[in-house]
Every structure is written in structure tokens, then in C-alpha cells.
Tab-separated table of C-alpha atoms in Angstrom:
chain	number	residue	atom	x	y	z
A	140	MET	CA	2.700	9.239	19.719
A	141	PHE	CA	1.413	9.070	16.168
A	142	ASP	CA	-2.259	8.717	17.098
A	143	PRO	CA	-3.248	12.399	16.555
A	144	ILE	CA	-1.568	12.324	13.111
A	145	MET	CA	-3.312	9.063	12.185
A	146	ASP	CA	-6.665	10.424	13.372
A	147	LYS	CA	-6.254	13.488	11.171
A	148	LEU	CA	-5.137	11.337	8.222
A	149	THR	CA	-8.099	8.993	8.713
A	150	GLU	CA	-10.454	11.975	8.722
A	151	ILE	CA	-8.984	13.288	5.451
A	152	ALA	CA	-9.048	9.792	3.926
A	153	ALA	CA	-12.714	9.352	4.893
A	154	ASP	CA	-13.574	12.645	3.165
A	155	ALA	CA	-11.561	11.584	0.115
A	156	TRP	CA	-13.367	8.208	0.045
A	157	LEU	CA	-16.786	9.921	0.150
A	158	PHE	CA	-15.737	12.318	-2.605
A	159	LEU	CA	-14.478	9.506	-4.856
A	160	ALA	CA	-17.542	7.363	-4.169
A	161	GLY	CA	-19.777	10.303	-5.073
A	162	LEU	CA	-17.827	10.863	-8.292
A	163	LEU	CA	-18.161	7.185	-9.147
A	164	VAL	CA	-21.921	7.297	-8.620
A	165	MET	CA	-22.186	10.408	-10.823
A	166	VAL	CA	-20.105	8.844	-13.604
A	167	ALA	CA	-22.143	5.635	-13.374
A	168	LEU	CA	-25.457	7.520	-13.559
A	169	LEU	CA	-24.334	9.629	-16.506
A	170	GLY	CA	-22.918	6.559	-18.201
A	171	GLY	CA	-26.138	4.650	-17.634
A	172	LEU	CA	-28.093	7.538	-19.119
A	173	PHE	CA	-25.782	7.657	-22.122
A	174	PHE	CA	-26.107	3.929	-22.762
A	175	THR	CA	-29.887	4.152	-22.383
A	176	LEU	CA	-29.972	6.885	-25.002
A	177	GLN	CA	-27.675	4.906	-27.274
A	178	GLY	CA	-29.797	1.770	-26.865
A	179	ALA	CA	-33.027	3.664	-27.494
A	180	ALA	CA	-31.590	5.281	-30.597
A	181	GLY	CA	-30.334	1.920	-31.833
A	182	ALA	CA	-33.705	0.309	-31.218
A	183	ALA	CA	-35.463	3.203	-32.964
A	184	PHE	CA	-33.684	2.808	-36.299
A	185	GLY	CA	-33.076	-0.932	-36.048
A	186	GLY	CA	-29.351	-0.801	-35.221
A	187	SER	CA	-28.908	-4.057	-33.324
A	188	ARG	CA	-25.153	-3.602	-32.869
A	189	SER	CA	-25.647	-0.217	-31.304
A	190	THR	CA	-28.317	-1.601	-28.979
A	191	SER	CA	-26.238	-4.579	-27.898
A	192	ILE	CA	-23.191	-2.358	-27.261
A	193	ALA	CA	-25.363	-0.098	-25.142
A	194	ILE	CA	-26.683	-3.027	-23.118
A	195	LEU	CA	-23.198	-4.437	-22.585
A	196	GLY	CA	-21.911	-1.024	-21.567
A	197	ALA	CA	-24.698	-0.550	-19.043
A	198	VAL	CA	-24.079	-4.007	-17.578
A	199	GLY	CA	-20.355	-3.212	-17.396
A	200	ILE	CA	-21.026	0.004	-15.509
A	201	VAL	CA	-23.276	-1.825	-13.036
A	202	LEU	CA	-20.642	-4.516	-12.478
A	203	LEU	CA	-17.933	-1.883	-11.928
A	204	VAL	CA	-20.018	-0.022	-9.370
A	205	LEU	CA	-20.865	-3.282	-7.587
A	206	PHE	CA	-17.166	-4.170	-7.561
A	207	ALA	CA	-16.251	-0.757	-6.196
A	208	PHE	CA	-18.836	-0.726	-3.413
A	209	LEU	CA	-18.798	-4.392	-2.420
A	210	VAL	CA	-15.372	-5.835	-3.174
A	211	ILE	CA	-13.120	-2.891	-2.328
A	212	PRO	CA	-14.392	-2.522	1.280
A	213	GLN	CA	-13.887	-6.286	1.771
A	214	LEU	CA	-10.377	-5.953	0.337
A	215	GLY	CA	-9.808	-3.137	2.807
A	216	GLU	CA	-10.892	-5.381	5.689
A	217	LEU	CA	-8.553	-8.079	4.403
A	218	LEU	CA	-5.647	-5.620	4.202
A	219	ARG	CA	-6.415	-4.352	7.693
A	220	SER	CA	-6.354	-7.910	9.027
A	221	LEU	CA	-2.995	-8.450	7.296
A	222	GLN	CA	-1.518	-5.375	8.980
A	223	PRO	CA	1.720	-6.750	10.411
A	224	ALA	CA	3.026	-6.440	13.923
A	225	PRO	CA	6.502	-4.897	14.074
A	226	PRO	CA	9.152	-7.624	13.736
A	227	PHE	CA	11.453	-5.930	16.256
B	282	MET	CA	22.361	2.594	27.095
B	283	THR	CA	19.861	-0.278	26.952
B	284	ALA	CA	17.129	2.027	28.330
B	285	ALA	CA	17.869	4.530	25.552
B	286	ALA	CA	17.805	1.714	22.976
B	287	GLU	CA	14.473	0.480	24.358
B	288	THR	CA	13.008	4.011	24.100
B	289	LEU	CA	14.182	4.233	20.515
B	290	ARG	CA	12.764	0.763	19.771
B	291	LEU	CA	9.355	1.758	21.188
B	292	PHE	CA	9.374	4.895	19.045
B	293	LEU	CA	10.101	2.785	15.946
B	294	VAL	CA	7.334	0.313	16.915
B	295	GLU	CA	4.788	3.157	16.983
B	296	ALA	CA	6.133	4.542	13.709
B	297	TRP	CA	5.773	1.074	12.136
B	298	GLY	CA	2.127	0.893	13.218
B	299	ALA	CA	1.431	4.347	11.795
B	300	LEU	CA	3.120	3.533	8.460
B	301	ALA	CA	1.312	0.199	8.106
B	302	GLY	CA	-2.033	1.878	8.830
B	303	GLY	CA	-1.245	4.631	6.321
B	304	LEU	CA	-0.376	1.992	3.712
B	305	VAL	CA	-3.776	0.312	4.141
B	306	ILE	CA	-5.604	3.666	3.843
B	307	LEU	CA	-3.588	4.574	0.722
B	308	GLY	CA	-4.390	1.151	-0.752
B	309	MET	CA	-8.131	1.488	-0.393
B	310	LEU	CA	-8.204	5.000	-1.847
B	311	ALA	CA	-6.011	3.974	-4.774
B	312	LEU	CA	-8.264	0.991	-5.589
B	313	LEU	CA	-11.292	3.285	-5.611
B	314	VAL	CA	-9.468	5.690	-7.937
B	315	GLN	CA	-8.755	2.833	-10.343
B	316	ALA	CA	-12.429	1.807	-10.199
B	317	LEU	CA	-13.387	5.385	-11.082
B	318	ARG	CA	-10.886	5.358	-13.958
B	319	ALA	CA	-12.348	2.091	-15.209
B	320	ALA	CA	-15.903	3.450	-15.020
B	321	GLY	CA	-14.897	6.506	-17.034
B	322	ALA	CA	-13.213	4.279	-19.610
B	323	VAL	CA	-16.333	2.106	-19.945
B	324	VAL	CA	-18.528	5.167	-20.490
B	325	ILE	CA	-16.380	6.599	-23.290
B	326	GLY	CA	-15.602	3.177	-24.758
B	327	ALA	CA	-11.826	3.336	-24.182
B	328	ARG	CA	-10.774	-0.303	-23.965
B	329	HIS	CA	-7.089	0.405	-23.413
B	330	ASN	CA	-7.826	2.741	-20.485
B	331	LEU	CA	-10.021	0.052	-18.947
B	332	ALA	CA	-7.277	-2.550	-19.266
B	333	ASP	CA	-4.788	-0.020	-17.906
B	334	ALA	CA	-6.950	0.643	-14.839
B	335	ALA	CA	-7.433	-3.073	-14.176
B	336	ALA	CA	-3.689	-3.739	-14.517
B	337	ALA	CA	-2.863	-0.791	-12.259
B	338	ALA	CA	-5.268	-2.049	-9.583
B	339	ALA	CA	-3.823	-5.572	-9.738
B	340	GLY	CA	-0.242	-4.276	-9.597
B	341	PHE	CA	-1.097	-2.055	-6.665
B	342	LEU	CA	-2.564	-5.030	-4.786
B	343	VAL	CA	0.655	-6.981	-5.371
B	344	ILE	CA	2.717	-4.109	-3.940
B	345	LEU	CA	0.425	-3.876	-0.914
B	346	LEU	CA	0.545	-7.618	-0.242
B	347	PHE	CA	4.340	-7.627	-0.550
B	348	GLY	CA	4.561	-4.727	1.865
B	349	LEU	CA	2.163	-6.165	4.432
B	350	MET	CA	3.258	-9.815	4.269
B	351	GLY	CA	6.745	-9.918	2.771
B	352	VAL	CA	8.538	-7.031	4.464
B	353	PRO	CA	7.943	-8.220	8.074
B	354	GLU	CA	9.221	-11.689	7.112
B	355	LEU	CA	12.319	-10.205	5.465
B	356	ALA	CA	12.983	-7.897	8.399
B	357	GLY	CA	12.572	-10.751	10.859
B	358	ALA	CA	14.642	-13.250	8.858
B	359	VAL	CA	17.655	-10.994	8.384
B	360	LYS	CA	17.686	-9.867	12.001
B	361	VAL	CA	21.233	-10.644	13.020
B	362	THR	CA	22.126	-11.007	16.657
B	363	ALA	CA	25.368	-9.162	16.933
B	364	THR	CA	27.073	-10.700	19.917
B	365	GLY	CA	29.837	-8.663	21.387
B	366	CYS	CA	32.330	-9.995	23.827
B	367	ALA	CA	31.895	-9.486	27.585
B	368	PRO	CA	32.443	-5.691	27.800
B	369	LEU	CA	30.356	-5.060	24.661
B	370	ALA	CA	27.648	-7.716	24.929
B	371	ASP	CA	24.865	-5.372	26.124
B	372	LEU	CA	25.806	-2.700	23.631
B	373	GLY	CA	26.004	-5.303	20.860
B	374	SER	CA	22.531	-6.742	21.480
B	375	ALA	CA	20.966	-3.265	21.838
B	376	ALA	CA	22.638	-2.179	18.605
B	377	ALA	CA	21.388	-5.331	16.833
B	378	VAL	CA	17.774	-4.575	17.790
B	379	ILE	CA	18.025	-0.943	16.678
B	380	ILE	CA	19.758	-1.863	13.424
B	381	GLY	CA	17.016	-4.418	12.665
B	382	ALA	CA	14.295	-1.922	13.513
B	383	VAL	CA	15.764	0.830	11.336
B	384	ALA	CA	16.218	-1.562	8.405
B	385	GLY	CA	12.639	-2.828	8.760
B	386	MET	CA	11.307	0.725	8.880
B	387	ARG	CA	13.331	1.643	5.814
B	388	MET	CA	11.892	-1.319	3.893
B	389	LEU	CA	8.327	-0.421	4.878
B	390	LEU	CA	8.919	3.211	3.937
B	391	SER	CA	10.168	2.151	0.501
B	392	ILE	CA	6.960	0.138	0.032
B	393	VAL	CA	4.862	3.181	0.990
B	394	ARG	CA	6.780	5.232	-1.609
B	395	ALA	CA	6.255	2.516	-4.220
B	396	ALA	CA	2.533	2.374	-3.423
B	397	ALA	CA	2.209	6.160	-3.681
B	398	ALA	CA	4.004	6.116	-7.054
B	399	ALA	CA	1.820	3.250	-8.320
B	400	ALA	CA	-1.328	5.061	-7.158
B	401	VAL	CA	-0.604	7.897	-9.607
B	402	GLY	CA	0.512	5.587	-12.396
B	403	GLY	CA	4.259	5.657	-11.849
B	404	ASN	CA	6.738	2.819	-11.516
B	405	GLY	CA	7.595	2.244	-7.889
B	406	ILE	CA	8.155	-1.462	-7.279
B	407	ALA	CA	11.657	-1.723	-8.782
B	408	PRO	CA	13.178	1.058	-6.635
B	409	ALA	CA	11.333	-0.381	-3.594
B	410	LEU	CA	12.834	-3.839	-4.113
B	411	ALA	CA	16.291	-2.328	-4.633
B	412	GLU	CA	15.940	-0.304	-1.445
B	413	ALA	CA	14.774	-3.380	0.491
B	414	ALA	CA	17.849	-5.326	-0.661
B	415	GLU	CA	20.059	-2.343	0.183
B	416	SER	CA	18.538	-2.139	3.688
B	417	MET	CA	19.139	-5.831	4.335
B	418	LEU	CA	22.749	-5.661	3.128
B	419	GLY	CA	23.428	-2.519	5.165
B	420	MET	CA	21.935	-4.198	8.215
B	421	VAL	CA	24.191	-7.234	7.885
B	422	LEU	CA	27.284	-5.071	7.353
B	423	ALA	CA	26.477	-2.773	10.275
B	424	SER	CA	25.863	-5.751	12.551
B	425	ALA	CA	29.202	-7.298	11.622
B	426	ALA	CA	31.245	-4.095	11.935
B	427	GLY	CA	31.273	-3.933	15.741
B	428	PRO	CA	32.443	-7.490	16.465
B	429	LEU	CA	35.049	-7.319	13.669
B	430	ALA	CA	36.449	-4.067	15.039
B	431	ALA	CA	36.542	-5.520	18.558
B	432	HIS	CA	38.487	-8.566	17.344
B	433	PHE	CA	40.824	-6.383	15.284
B	434	LEU	CA	41.585	-4.150	18.229
B	435	GLY	CA	42.114	-7.178	20.464
B	436	ILE	CA	39.340	-6.267	22.904
B	437	CYS	CA	37.865	-9.739	22.609
């Protein structure tokens, strides 16, 4: 009875997922570019703090993107497997 | 009457499946939104926003796990078999099933509302827990009303 509604919802959710994933990639790329610029500028005038912050930021962005694209789908599979049968 | 109750029960079973599936979909999208928030916070160097996003994601997972694992256990544990006396036995057992199903659906719906509120940064778990307790209490009272009335009226 609810299958057509769920199909439509799943379609919308898939589009939303692609949109959010695309946004995340864009933010990560721009962030990586920013940190590269910051690190290069720090290296150019000998600012070690600036360079190390840039490196840490870039590593953080990479870890976040890896978390988003590797861990979240696995969490989704886990949640789907935990989907309960009706207790009535 | 039991055929009508069975039809209603099947409808509620399908609704339960749809709600549980919707909860999982909402969960995955909300986690991705928090990851996007965290990435934005890392880029602009906002430590508090990053901590906020991580806490929101963790809290959302707790709500989801409670909804997917706790609510079915609660709904199953509080299921009261309302036994009527001989003329009302069939009606009593059918009513017990429907009352349990409606209470379970109400609890799951409150979890979906809590998850939706948490996804946009609101506070949803406290009202959800209150509604779950209210559903369980209402279920027990409704199950006891029929047999008590039958004894009071001297039917049984």
C-alpha cells in the first residue's frame, strides 16, 4: 500500500544524497585549495605555524571526506539491517 | 469483527514498514549533512561548529538506534492481552492487538519526529521519550478499561 510513496521518497532521497555528496566534494576541493595556498604562503615567508595548520587542515578535510564516503554508507547498511519487524 | 481488526492490523504493519524505512533514509541524509557541516567548519577554522556537528551526528545516531532497537522491544513488552469473558473474548483479543499496534506506531512516529527535529538542530528526544511513555500508559489503560467495565456491569 505504501510502496509507491516509498519509491517516490527513495527517488527524492537519492537525488538529495547526490546533491549533498557533490556539495561535500566541492567544499573539500575548495578547502584543500585554500590550505594549499595557506601552506605555500607560510612556507614562502618561513611561517612554520601557518604551514603546519594548513597541513593539519588538509589532512582533516581528507579524513572527513573519507568518513563521509566510506563510513556513512556502512552505517546506512547497519541501520537497514536493524530495521525492525512490526511487533504486532 | 476479527476480520476487520485483522485488516486494520495489516494496514498498520505496512505503515510500520514504511515509517521504519523512512527513518533509515532520514538518518543517512542527516549524517551526510552533519559531515558537510563539519567540512565547512574545518575549512573556515571554526572549532565550535566542528564539535557541534560531531555532537549532532552522535546524538542523531543515538535517536536512530533507540527508534530501531528500543521501540519494538517496548511495544512488544507492554503488549497486554486483554482477556474478556466468554461473550467478549474475541472482541477483547482483537482490541488488544489493535491497541498494541496503534501504541507501537505512535512511538515510532514520535521517534521520526525527534529524528527530523535533530536533523535540523532542534531538540527532539525529550518530547519523543515523553510521547513513548504516554503511549505505553494509554495502552495499558485502554486495555484494562474493557474488562473493568464488563466486571462492573456484571457481564462477567
